mmCIF file of C-alpha atoms in Angstrom:
data_model
loop_
_atom_site.group_PDB
_atom_site.id
_atom_site.type_symbol
_atom_site.label_atom_id
_atom_site.label_comp_id
_atom_site.label_asym_id
_atom_site.label_seq_id
_atom_site.Cartn_x
_atom_site.Cartn_y
_atom_site.Cartn_z
ATOM 1 C CA MET L 41 -0.428 -18.376 23.459
ATOM 2 C CA MET L 42 3.059 -17.003 24.073
ATOM 3 C CA ASN L 43 3.725 -17.500 20.414
ATOM 4 C CA LEU L 44 0.647 -15.459 19.544
ATOM 5 C CA VAL L 45 1.778 -12.570 21.729
ATOM 6 C CA SER L 46 5.235 -12.508 20.178
ATOM 7 C CA GLN L 47 3.691 -12.618 16.690
ATOM 8 C CA PHE L 48 1.443 -9.733 17.679
ATOM 9 C CA VAL L 49 4.449 -7.679 18.776
ATOM 10 C CA LEU L 50 6.357 -8.514 15.590
ATOM 11 C CA ALA L 51 3.385 -7.528 13.457
ATOM 12 C CA LEU L 52 3.175 -4.285 15.448
ATOM 13 C CA PHE L 53 6.730 -3.372 14.557
ATOM 14 C CA ALA L 54 6.403 -4.483 10.952
ATOM 15 C CA THR L 55 3.296 -2.359 10.445
ATOM 16 C CA MET L 56 4.994 0.550 12.134
ATOM 17 C CA GLY L 57 7.803 0.270 9.620
ATOM 18 C CA PHE L 58 5.363 0.303 6.725
ATOM 19 C CA ALA L 59 3.511 3.244 8.224
ATOM 20 C CA VAL L 60 6.723 5.253 8.349
ATOM 21 C CA ILE L 61 7.782 4.280 4.830
ATOM 22 C CA PHE L 62 4.374 5.266 3.430
ATOM 23 C CA ARG L 63 4.439 8.466 5.474
ATOM 24 C CA VAL L 64 1.351 8.097 7.541
ATOM 25 C CA PRO L 65 0.850 11.294 9.582
ATOM 26 C CA ALA L 66 2.656 10.736 12.883
ATOM 27 C CA ARG L 67 -0.444 11.073 15.053
ATOM 28 C CA HIS L 68 -2.191 8.236 13.218
ATOM 29 C CA ILE L 69 0.652 5.738 13.420
ATOM 30 C CA PRO L 70 -0.558 4.074 16.668
ATOM 31 C CA ALA L 71 -3.980 3.375 15.185
ATOM 32 C CA CYS L 72 -2.406 2.019 11.985
ATOM 33 C CA VAL L 73 -0.131 -0.251 13.922
ATOM 34 C CA ILE L 74 -2.977 -1.743 15.927
ATOM 35 C CA VAL L 75 -5.047 -2.291 12.788
ATOM 36 C CA GLY L 76 -2.176 -4.170 11.165
ATOM 37 C CA ALA L 77 -1.371 -6.298 14.177
ATOM 38 C CA LEU L 78 -5.024 -7.213 14.782
ATOM 39 C CA GLY L 79 -5.342 -8.246 11.151
ATOM 40 C CA TRP L 80 -2.301 -10.500 11.424
ATOM 41 C CA VAL L 81 -3.452 -12.117 14.683
ATOM 42 C CA THR L 82 -6.878 -12.756 13.171
ATOM 43 C CA TYR L 83 -5.123 -14.440 10.275
ATOM 44 C CA LEU L 84 -3.063 -16.619 12.623
ATOM 45 C CA ILE L 85 -6.016 -17.676 14.769
ATOM 46 C CA THR L 86 -8.197 -18.586 11.781
ATOM 47 C CA ASP L 87 -5.329 -20.370 10.094
ATOM 48 C CA TYR L 88 -4.724 -22.373 13.259
ATOM 49 C CA ASN L 89 -8.372 -23.373 13.621
ATOM 50 C CA ILE L 90 -9.386 -23.930 10.009
ATOM 51 C CA ASP L 91 -5.991 -24.731 8.516
ATOM 52 C CA SER L 92 -6.590 -22.875 5.297
ATOM 53 C CA PRO L 93 -4.398 -19.821 4.608
ATOM 54 C CA ALA L 94 -6.780 -18.451 1.986
ATOM 55 C CA ILE L 95 -9.773 -18.357 4.322
ATOM 56 C CA ALA L 96 -7.564 -16.988 7.077
ATOM 57 C CA CYS L 97 -6.471 -14.215 4.708
ATOM 58 C CA PHE L 98 -10.105 -13.461 4.028
ATOM 59 C CA PHE L 99 -10.879 -13.018 7.707
ATOM 60 C CA GLY L 100 -7.678 -11.061 8.291
ATOM 61 C CA ALA L 101 -8.595 -8.682 5.485
ATOM 62 C CA CYS L 102 -12.116 -8.355 6.917
ATOM 63 C CA MET L 103 -10.618 -7.446 10.270
ATOM 64 C CA VAL L 104 -8.318 -4.857 8.715
ATOM 65 C CA GLY L 105 -11.223 -3.403 6.753
ATOM 66 C CA LEU L 106 -13.439 -3.210 9.821
ATOM 67 C CA CYS L 107 -10.789 -1.655 12.077
ATOM 68 C CA SER L 108 -9.828 0.834 9.364
ATOM 69 C CA ALA L 109 -13.428 1.889 8.903
ATOM 70 C CA VAL L 110 -13.814 2.380 12.647
ATOM 71 C CA SER L 111 -10.599 4.381 13.008
ATOM 72 C CA ALA L 112 -11.375 6.382 9.864
ATOM 73 C CA HIS L 113 -14.671 7.289 11.479
ATOM 74 C CA ILE L 114 -13.093 8.184 14.821
ATOM 75 C CA PHE L 115 -10.302 10.321 13.374
ATOM 76 C CA LYS L 116 -12.355 11.680 10.462
ATOM 77 C CA GLU L 117 -9.687 10.637 7.993
ATOM 78 C CA ALA L 118 -9.509 8.809 4.691
ATOM 79 C CA MET L 119 -9.761 5.048 5.141
ATOM 80 C CA THR L 120 -6.779 4.476 2.852
ATOM 81 C CA ILE L 121 -4.394 5.702 5.522
ATOM 82 C CA PHE L 122 -5.259 2.806 7.799
ATOM 83 C CA ILE L 123 -5.855 0.103 5.215
ATOM 84 C CA ILE L 124 -2.591 0.303 3.286
ATOM 85 C CA PRO L 125 -0.102 -0.320 6.119
ATOM 86 C CA GLY L 126 -2.517 -2.750 7.758
ATOM 87 C CA ILE L 127 -3.100 -5.010 4.790
ATOM 88 C CA LEU L 128 0.567 -5.385 3.898
ATOM 89 C CA CYS L 129 1.174 -7.934 6.663
ATOM 90 C CA LEU L 130 -1.277 -10.287 4.977
ATOM 91 C CA VAL L 131 0.187 -10.087 1.481
ATOM 92 C CA PRO L 132 1.787 -13.467 0.728
ATOM 93 C CA GLY L 133 5.335 -12.264 0.141
ATOM 94 C CA ALA L 134 6.970 -15.448 1.393
ATOM 95 C CA ASN L 135 4.821 -17.534 -0.913
ATOM 96 C CA ILE L 136 6.015 -15.590 -3.937
ATOM 97 C CA PHE L 137 9.498 -16.644 -2.953
ATOM 98 C CA TYR L 138 8.665 -20.293 -2.269
ATOM 99 C CA THR L 139 6.888 -20.528 -5.637
ATOM 100 C CA MET L 140 10.009 -19.238 -7.307
ATOM 101 C CA GLU L 141 12.233 -21.601 -5.399
ATOM 102 C CA ALA L 142 10.116 -24.630 -6.299
ATOM 103 C CA LEU L 143 10.221 -23.551 -9.929
ATOM 104 C CA LEU L 144 14.021 -23.392 -9.828
ATOM 105 C CA ARG L 145 14.242 -26.876 -8.368
ATOM 106 C CA SER L 146 11.884 -28.002 -11.197
ATOM 107 C CA ASP L 147 9.515 -29.265 -8.539
ATOM 108 C CA ILE L 148 6.431 -28.511 -10.634
ATOM 109 C CA GLU L 149 4.017 -30.140 -8.240
ATOM 110 C CA LYS L 150 5.119 -28.032 -5.319
ATOM 111 C CA MET L 151 5.248 -24.941 -7.495
ATOM 112 C CA ALA L 152 1.655 -25.420 -8.598
ATOM 113 C CA GLU L 153 0.585 -26.014 -5.019
ATOM 114 C CA VAL L 154 2.301 -22.960 -3.547
ATOM 115 C CA GLY L 155 1.578 -20.797 -6.578
ATOM 116 C CA ILE L 156 -2.129 -21.530 -6.508
ATOM 117 C CA GLN L 157 -2.155 -20.846 -2.796
ATOM 118 C CA THR L 158 -0.445 -17.490 -3.380
ATOM 119 C CA ILE L 159 -3.050 -16.493 -5.944
ATOM 120 C CA LEU L 160 -5.850 -17.714 -3.681
ATOM 121 C CA MET L 161 -4.493 -15.704 -0.770
ATOM 122 C CA ALA L 162 -4.229 -12.535 -2.851
ATOM 123 C CA GLY L 163 -7.764 -13.151 -4.074
ATOM 124 C CA ALA L 164 -8.955 -13.742 -0.523
ATOM 125 C CA ILE L 165 -7.497 -10.419 0.601
ATOM 126 C CA ALA L 166 -9.362 -8.765 -2.242
ATOM 127 C CA MET L 167 -12.581 -10.562 -1.329
ATOM 128 C CA GLY L 168 -12.191 -9.638 2.328
ATOM 129 C CA LEU L 169 -11.775 -5.954 1.586
ATOM 130 C CA LEU L 170 -14.603 -6.071 -0.937
ATOM 131 C CA ALA L 171 -16.997 -7.779 1.444
ATOM 132 C CA MET L 172 -16.112 -5.405 4.250
ATOM 133 C CA GLY L 173 -16.501 -2.397 1.939
ATOM 134 C CA ALA L 174 -19.986 -3.534 0.971
ATOM 135 C CA VAL L 175 -20.988 -4.180 4.593
ATOM 136 C CA ILE L 176 -19.672 -0.778 5.658
ATOM 137 C CA ASN L 177 -21.638 0.957 2.916
ATOM 138 C CA VAL L 178 -24.832 -0.800 3.987
ATOM 139 C CA VAL L 179 -24.242 0.020 7.654
ATOM 140 C CA ARG L 180 -23.514 3.625 6.819
ATOM 141 C CA ALA L 181 -26.680 3.884 4.727
ATOM 142 C CA LEU L 182 -28.736 2.329 7.537
ATOM 143 C CA LEU L 183 -27.196 4.670 10.099
ATOM 144 C CA SER L 184 -27.928 7.784 8.077
ATOM 145 C CA LYS L 185 -31.469 6.527 7.518
ATOM 146 C CA THR L 186 -32.097 6.037 11.213
ATOM 147 C CA ILE L 187 -30.678 9.476 11.923
ATOM 148 C CA SER L 188 -32.940 11.104 9.367
ATOM 149 C CA ILE L 189 -35.958 9.236 10.768
ATOM 150 C CA LYS L 190 -35.011 10.436 14.244
ATOM 151 C CA ASP L 191 -34.864 13.988 12.938
ATOM 152 C CA LYS L 192 -38.348 13.675 11.514
ATOM 153 C CA LEU L 193 -39.872 12.373 14.732
ATOM 154 C CA MET R 263 -6.785 25.360 -11.893
ATOM 155 C CA LEU R 264 -6.982 24.636 -8.204
ATOM 156 C CA ALA R 265 -9.151 21.555 -8.256
ATOM 157 C CA ILE R 266 -7.040 19.692 -10.750
ATOM 158 C CA ARG R 267 -3.871 20.420 -8.815
ATOM 159 C CA ALA R 268 -5.405 18.992 -5.683
ATOM 160 C CA GLY R 269 -6.444 15.951 -7.683
ATOM 161 C CA THR R 270 -3.006 15.456 -9.180
ATOM 162 C CA ILE R 271 -1.299 15.591 -5.794
ATOM 163 C CA MET R 272 -3.678 12.965 -4.459
ATOM 164 C CA MET R 273 -3.190 10.714 -7.453
ATOM 165 C CA LYS R 274 0.577 10.981 -7.143
ATOM 166 C CA SER R 275 0.446 10.046 -3.490
ATOM 167 C CA GLY R 276 -1.513 6.905 -4.240
ATOM 168 C CA ALA R 277 -5.161 7.719 -3.512
ATOM 169 C CA GLU R 278 -8.051 5.766 -4.987
ATOM 170 C CA ILE R 279 -9.733 7.049 -8.133
ATOM 171 C CA TYR R 280 -13.085 7.752 -6.598
ATOM 172 C CA ARG R 281 -11.520 9.937 -3.901
ATOM 173 C CA VAL R 282 -9.670 11.978 -6.525
ATOM 174 C CA GLU R 283 -12.771 12.425 -8.666
ATOM 175 C CA ASP R 284 -14.867 13.304 -5.654
ATOM 176 C CA THR R 285 -12.381 15.901 -4.413
ATOM 177 C CA ILE R 286 -12.119 17.614 -7.791
ATOM 178 C CA GLU R 287 -15.869 17.702 -8.179
ATOM 179 C CA ARG R 288 -16.423 19.175 -4.721
ATOM 180 C CA ILE R 289 -13.832 21.898 -5.192
ATOM 181 C CA CYS R 290 -15.324 22.846 -8.564
ATOM 182 C CA LYS R 291 -18.814 22.983 -7.080
ATOM 183 C CA ALA R 292 -17.510 25.183 -4.267
ATOM 184 C CA CYS R 293 -16.129 27.587 -6.882
ATOM 185 C CA GLY R 294 -19.602 27.851 -8.362
ATOM 186 C CA ILE R 295 -19.079 25.655 -11.429
ATOM 187 C CA GLU R 296 -22.307 23.742 -11.937
ATOM 188 C CA TYR R 297 -21.469 21.157 -14.561
ATOM 189 C CA VAL R 298 -18.306 19.206 -13.916
ATOM 190 C CA ASN R 299 -17.210 15.926 -15.392
ATOM 191 C CA VAL R 300 -14.116 14.254 -14.052
ATOM 192 C CA PHE R 301 -12.379 11.223 -15.416
ATOM 193 C CA ALA R 302 -9.311 10.089 -13.539
ATOM 194 C CA THR R 303 -6.918 7.260 -14.285
ATOM 195 C CA PRO R 304 -3.658 6.425 -12.494
ATOM 196 C CA THR R 305 -1.722 8.130 -15.282
ATOM 197 C CA GLY R 306 -3.860 11.162 -16.043
ATOM 198 C CA VAL R 307 -6.704 13.360 -14.854
ATOM 199 C CA PHE R 308 -9.294 14.868 -17.206
ATOM 200 C CA VAL R 309 -11.701 17.572 -16.087
ATOM 201 C CA SER R 310 -14.325 19.174 -18.260
ATOM 202 C CA THR R 311 -16.486 22.050 -17.073
ATOM 203 C CA ASP R 312 -19.253 23.974 -18.770
ATOM 204 C CA ASN R 313 -22.243 26.107 -17.986
ATOM 205 C CA GLU R 314 -25.685 25.998 -19.544
ATOM 206 C CA GLU R 315 -24.593 26.763 -23.088
ATOM 207 C CA ALA R 316 -22.608 23.887 -24.454
ATOM 208 C CA SER R 317 -20.295 26.312 -26.289
ATOM 209 C CA ASN R 318 -18.516 27.286 -23.078
ATOM 210 C CA THR R 319 -16.933 23.936 -22.440
ATOM 211 C CA VAL R 320 -13.468 24.046 -20.947
ATOM 212 C CA THR R 321 -11.388 20.919 -20.629
ATOM 213 C CA TYR R 322 -8.247 20.381 -18.642
ATOM 214 C CA ILE R 323 -5.929 17.428 -19.030
ATOM 215 C CA LYS R 324 -3.188 16.733 -16.561
ATOM 216 C CA ARG R 325 -0.717 13.937 -17.014
ATOM 217 C CA VAL R 326 0.246 12.265 -13.752
ATOM 218 C CA LYS R 327 3.868 11.199 -13.711
ATOM 219 C CA SER R 328 5.221 8.319 -11.716
ATOM 220 C CA SER R 329 4.085 8.277 -8.156
ATOM 221 C CA GLU R 330 5.374 7.805 -4.665
ATOM 222 C CA THR R 331 3.121 6.825 -1.814
ATOM 223 C CA ASP R 332 2.632 9.597 0.686
ATOM 224 C CA LEU R 333 -0.392 9.109 2.883
ATOM 225 C CA THR R 334 0.211 12.387 4.719
ATOM 226 C CA LYS R 335 -0.435 14.272 1.497
ATOM 227 C CA ILE R 336 -3.676 12.408 0.915
ATOM 228 C CA SER R 337 -4.810 13.202 4.408
ATOM 229 C CA LYS R 338 -3.869 16.868 4.070
ATOM 230 C CA VAL R 339 -5.533 17.368 0.691
ATOM 231 C CA ASN R 340 -8.595 15.643 2.114
ATOM 232 C CA GLN R 341 -8.759 18.113 4.977
ATOM 233 C CA PHE R 342 -8.025 20.974 2.613
ATOM 234 C CA SER R 343 -10.951 20.111 0.359
ATOM 235 C CA ARG R 344 -13.185 19.899 3.405
ATOM 236 C CA THR R 345 -12.212 23.355 4.659
ATOM 237 C CA PHE R 346 -12.249 24.812 1.154
ATOM 238 C CA THR R 347 -15.788 23.686 0.478
ATOM 239 C CA THR R 348 -17.195 24.698 3.835
ATOM 240 C CA THR R 349 -15.519 28.103 4.289
ATOM 241 C CA ASP R 350 -15.284 30.947 1.770
ATOM 242 C CA MET R 351 -11.591 30.545 1.082
ATOM 243 C CA THR R 352 -10.349 32.296 -2.055
ATOM 244 C CA VAL R 353 -8.642 30.412 -4.855
ATOM 245 C CA GLU R 354 -5.340 32.211 -4.192
ATOM 246 C CA GLU R 355 -5.295 31.114 -0.574
ATOM 247 C CA GLY R 356 -6.083 27.605 -1.693
ATOM 248 C CA GLU R 357 -3.151 27.649 -4.121
ATOM 249 C CA LYS R 358 -0.857 28.672 -1.303
ATOM 250 C CA ILE R 359 -2.012 25.827 0.918
ATOM 251 C CA LEU R 360 -1.531 23.319 -1.901
ATOM 252 C CA ASP R 361 1.993 24.660 -2.433
ATOM 253 C CA ASP R 362 2.723 23.933 1.209
ATOM 254 C CA ILE R 363 1.254 20.455 0.956
ATOM 255 C CA GLU R 364 3.305 19.684 -2.121
ATOM 256 C CA LYS R 365 6.494 20.685 -0.341
ATOM 257 C CA ASN R 366 5.607 18.427 2.559
ATOM 258 C CA LYS R 367 8.778 16.833 3.870
ATOM 259 C CA PRO R 368 8.842 13.092 4.452
ATOM 260 C CA TYR R 369 10.331 11.603 7.583
ATOM 261 C CA PRO R 370 14.148 11.903 7.653
ATOM 262 C CA PHE R 371 15.992 9.328 5.612
ATOM 263 C CA TRP R 372 17.550 7.460 8.540
ATOM 264 C CA ILE R 373 14.192 6.952 10.220
ATOM 265 C CA ARG R 374 12.760 5.503 7.024
ATOM 266 C CA ALA R 375 15.789 3.286 6.540
ATOM 267 C CA LEU R 376 15.526 2.029 10.120
ATOM 268 C CA SER R 377 11.844 1.297 9.715
ATOM 269 C CA ALA R 378 12.582 -0.581 6.519
ATOM 270 C CA ALA R 379 15.031 -2.660 8.514
ATOM 271 C CA ALA R 380 12.355 -3.221 11.163
ATOM 272 C CA VAL R 381 9.870 -4.388 8.526
ATOM 273 C CA THR R 382 12.225 -6.885 6.939
ATOM 274 C CA ALA R 383 13.566 -8.197 10.237
ATOM 275 C CA CYS R 384 10.117 -8.671 11.790
ATOM 276 C CA PHE R 385 8.883 -10.513 8.740
ATOM 277 C CA SER R 386 11.898 -12.766 8.647
ATOM 278 C CA VAL R 387 10.978 -13.936 12.141
ATOM 279 C CA ILE R 388 7.283 -14.212 11.285
ATOM 280 C CA PHE R 389 8.259 -16.464 8.374
ATOM 281 C CA GLY R 390 10.098 -18.795 10.699
ATOM 282 C CA GLY R 391 13.517 -17.259 11.142
ATOM 283 C CA GLY R 392 15.513 -17.295 14.385
ATOM 284 C CA ALA R 393 17.413 -14.631 16.293
ATOM 285 C CA LEU R 394 20.423 -14.876 13.983
ATOM 286 C CA ASP R 395 18.228 -14.470 10.917
ATOM 287 C CA PHE R 396 16.772 -11.383 12.555
ATOM 288 C CA CYS R 397 20.198 -9.775 12.876
ATOM 289 C CA VAL R 398 21.197 -10.616 9.321
ATOM 290 C CA THR R 399 17.934 -9.328 7.927
ATOM 291 C CA VAL R 400 18.272 -5.994 9.723
ATOM 292 C CA ILE R 401 21.456 -5.359 7.772
ATOM 293 C CA VAL R 402 20.243 -6.756 4.464
ATOM 294 C CA GLY R 403 16.949 -4.863 4.727
ATOM 295 C CA LEU R 404 18.748 -1.624 5.466
ATOM 296 C CA LEU R 405 21.034 -2.062 2.457
ATOM 297 C CA CYS R 406 18.087 -3.029 0.242
ATOM 298 C CA TYR R 407 16.148 0.057 1.137
ATOM 299 C CA MET R 408 19.177 2.246 0.487
ATOM 300 C CA LEU R 409 19.685 0.587 -2.887
ATOM 301 C CA SER R 410 16.053 1.144 -3.776
ATOM 302 C CA ARG R 411 16.261 4.831 -2.885
ATOM 303 C CA PHE R 412 19.506 5.126 -4.839
ATOM 304 C CA LEU R 413 17.943 3.611 -7.957
ATOM 305 C CA GLU R 414 14.896 5.794 -7.532
ATOM 306 C CA LYS R 415 17.062 8.892 -7.607
ATOM 307 C CA TYR R 416 18.222 7.958 -11.094
ATOM 308 C CA GLU R 417 14.628 7.375 -12.212
ATOM 309 C CA ILE R 418 15.071 3.723 -12.946
ATOM 310 C CA ASN R 419 11.664 2.165 -13.493
ATOM 311 C CA PHE R 420 9.926 0.122 -10.832
ATOM 312 C CA PHE R 421 10.322 -3.221 -12.576
ATOM 313 C CA ILE R 422 14.104 -3.010 -12.695
ATOM 314 C CA ARG R 423 14.156 -1.566 -9.200
ATOM 315 C CA GLY R 424 12.243 -4.465 -7.709
ATOM 316 C CA PHE R 425 14.371 -6.897 -9.662
ATOM 317 C CA CYS R 426 17.677 -5.375 -8.543
ATOM 318 C CA CYS R 427 16.688 -5.033 -4.912
ATOM 319 C CA CYS R 428 15.516 -8.607 -4.669
ATOM 320 C CA ALA R 429 18.561 -9.919 -6.489
ATOM 321 C CA PHE R 430 20.719 -7.955 -4.078
ATOM 322 C CA ALA R 431 18.806 -9.277 -1.053
ATOM 323 C CA ALA R 432 19.017 -12.849 -2.306
ATOM 324 C CA PHE R 433 22.743 -12.558 -2.915
ATOM 325 C CA PHE R 434 23.457 -11.276 0.580
ATOM 326 C CA ALA R 435 21.113 -13.794 2.164
ATOM 327 C CA LEU R 436 22.906 -16.644 0.412
ATOM 328 C CA LEU R 437 26.269 -15.206 1.321
ATOM 329 C CA ALA R 438 25.262 -14.979 4.968
ATOM 330 C CA ALA R 439 23.781 -18.463 4.937
ATOM 331 C CA ALA R 440 26.975 -19.866 3.468
ATOM 332 C CA SER R 441 29.366 -18.061 5.764
ATOM 333 C CA ILE R 442 27.526 -17.958 9.103
ATOM 334 C CA ASP R 443 26.313 -21.081 10.816
ATOM 335 C CA GLY R 444 22.634 -21.197 11.701
ATOM 336 C CA VAL R 445 21.438 -18.626 9.198
ATOM 337 C CA SER R 446 18.938 -19.892 6.651
ATOM 338 C CA TYR R 447 18.398 -17.871 3.525
ATOM 339 C CA ALA R 448 14.659 -18.385 2.982
ATOM 340 C CA PRO R 449 13.348 -16.178 5.837
ATOM 341 C CA VAL R 450 15.871 -13.480 5.021
ATOM 342 C CA ILE R 451 14.877 -13.289 1.374
ATOM 343 C CA SER R 452 11.155 -13.440 2.044
ATOM 344 C CA GLY R 453 11.479 -10.736 4.685
ATOM 345 C CA CYS R 454 13.170 -8.482 2.163
ATOM 346 C CA ILE R 455 10.566 -9.267 -0.482
ATOM 347 C CA MET R 456 7.874 -8.010 1.887
ATOM 348 C CA LEU R 457 9.430 -4.569 1.745
ATOM 349 C CA PHE R 458 8.729 -4.290 -1.975
ATOM 350 C CA VAL R 459 5.503 -6.223 -2.210
ATOM 351 C CA PRO R 460 2.816 -4.353 -4.211
ATOM 352 C CA GLY R 461 0.328 -4.006 -1.373
ATOM 353 C CA ILE R 462 -0.855 -0.557 -2.362
ATOM 354 C CA ALA R 463 -1.473 -1.548 -5.953
ATOM 355 C CA ILE R 464 -3.553 -4.555 -4.859
ATOM 356 C CA THR R 465 -5.574 -2.629 -2.284
ATOM 357 C CA ASN R 466 -6.256 0.302 -4.554
ATOM 358 C CA SER R 467 -7.146 -1.837 -7.535
ATOM 359 C CA ILE R 468 -9.800 -3.607 -5.472
ATOM 360 C CA ARG R 469 -11.234 -0.379 -4.205
ATOM 361 C CA ASP R 470 -11.244 1.024 -7.733
ATOM 362 C CA PHE R 471 -13.127 -2.013 -9.007
ATOM 363 C CA LEU R 472 -15.538 -1.651 -6.127
ATOM 364 C CA SER R 473 -16.332 1.944 -7.028
ATOM 365 C CA GLY R 474 -16.769 1.085 -10.712
ATOM 366 C CA ASN R 475 -13.515 2.434 -12.133
ATOM 367 C CA MET R 476 -12.675 -0.608 -14.203
ATOM 368 C CA LEU R 477 -9.906 1.000 -16.231
ATOM 369 C CA ALA R 478 -7.961 2.107 -13.167
ATOM 370 C CA GLY R 479 -8.617 -1.211 -11.461
ATOM 371 C CA VAL R 480 -7.165 -3.167 -14.358
ATOM 372 C CA ALA R 481 -4.193 -0.810 -14.622
ATOM 373 C CA ARG R 482 -3.305 -1.216 -10.974
ATOM 374 C CA LEU R 483 -3.897 -4.945 -10.934
ATOM 375 C CA THR R 484 -1.463 -5.287 -13.823
ATOM 376 C CA GLU R 485 1.029 -3.148 -11.946
ATOM 377 C CA ALA R 486 0.713 -5.440 -8.940
ATOM 378 C CA ILE R 487 1.278 -8.571 -11.018
ATOM 379 C CA ILE R 488 4.273 -7.082 -12.813
ATOM 380 C CA ILE R 489 5.890 -6.022 -9.544
ATOM 381 C CA GLY R 490 5.276 -9.462 -8.059
ATOM 382 C CA VAL R 491 6.892 -11.127 -11.066
ATOM 383 C CA SER R 492 9.872 -8.774 -10.948
ATOM 384 C CA LEU R 493 10.463 -9.580 -7.271
ATOM 385 C CA ALA R 494 10.294 -13.314 -7.842
ATOM 386 C CA ALA R 495 12.510 -13.061 -10.901
ATOM 387 C CA GLY R 496 15.124 -11.028 -9.049
ATOM 388 C CA ALA R 497 15.414 -13.543 -6.243
ATOM 389 C CA GLY R 498 15.154 -16.450 -8.660
ATOM 390 C CA VAL R 499 17.958 -15.377 -10.981
ATOM 391 C CA VAL R 500 20.415 -15.046 -8.117
ATOM 392 C CA LEU R 501 19.402 -18.401 -6.631
ATOM 393 C CA GLU R 502 19.824 -20.065 -9.999
ATOM 394 C CA ILE R 503 23.278 -18.565 -10.519
ATOM 395 C CA TRP R 504 24.234 -19.598 -6.996
ATOM 396 C CA TYR R 505 23.259 -23.210 -7.698
ATOM 397 C CA MET R 506 25.141 -23.158 -10.965
ATOM 398 C CA MET R 507 28.288 -21.852 -9.301
ATOM 399 C CA GLY R 508 28.448 -24.986 -7.256
ATOM 400 C CA GLY R 509 25.745 -24.311 -4.758
ATOM 401 C CA LEU R 510 28.057 -23.977 -1.744
ATOM 402 C CA ALA R 511 26.646 -25.579 1.344
ATOM 403 C CA ILE R 512 23.147 -24.266 1.934
#
């Protein structure tokens, strides 16, 4: 539990760094930071319970997508602003490195294992965002429909 | 042309294709141009307008040069297009606002450098580093970011930039691991890699695919893969040389 809290704080600061580098407007930085940290914690919890980084990445990306959509709606801003710093925590940067290292040690078996996992994780992030994008579109369509029906009544 | 300038700024700052196309179309419609066709790619924007007679077709092409992510600009142009379409702002006023947006100052350099250090250091701990690794990575991350900005000033392309920065990070990480007890190089290097990871390219390419812009999606996906390879290669070359030089105790 303690570990989770410290990871949350670290992810907060990491996302804040990304938000500054990508020049998110200052008033949106807090929201960005929370989106990123929530995504990372979701990843950790799923990874702990299911023990599959790819699936954990999927859920993390879903979380980031969902939170970004909500904050984009609240602040009436483009969703990109929240997604980009948020998703970066999930990108398997360390795995790129471990793949390389295994390759250098001519440990082909390990390289294949880590490399495939890297590709799977990147794919899972893509799938997560995709799935969330589709869900958000459907929800938005349903919402506007209900509003228009209300207007008619 | 106002609309195309707005579009170009957005594209440069790293917006998705559909947002750029949508913005251009809305601004054109607000100016009373009925028939607009927009085709945007990450490297160029094409706009063609005409009225009822096909003979009056006007086409604009704008090449988009290399980009730098600036989410503030996206947000501002977004708001601008909203106000432009809903109020009766003149084109001249619009031009002035876009000028201001284009001159938008980023955060001061030292803040960005510090945040880069924060990113790398936090990730080095997330990837299993200790307190000592944290301290080393703060310094290495700071230097890496400065190197990347330095190379950017001389318009060195992104492949070489990623390669150099990662090679630099790997070298310092190995140096620190060899000279200071209790520092391991893996978390330091992977923390630094995170700073240059192509997250924007991946995210945008997915969203482009999702909105049906296959060309842009493929272009950005390729960009992401190339950057990833350049990062791995940069770190890898230095590691390899280090092993060849005798490997020093790691």
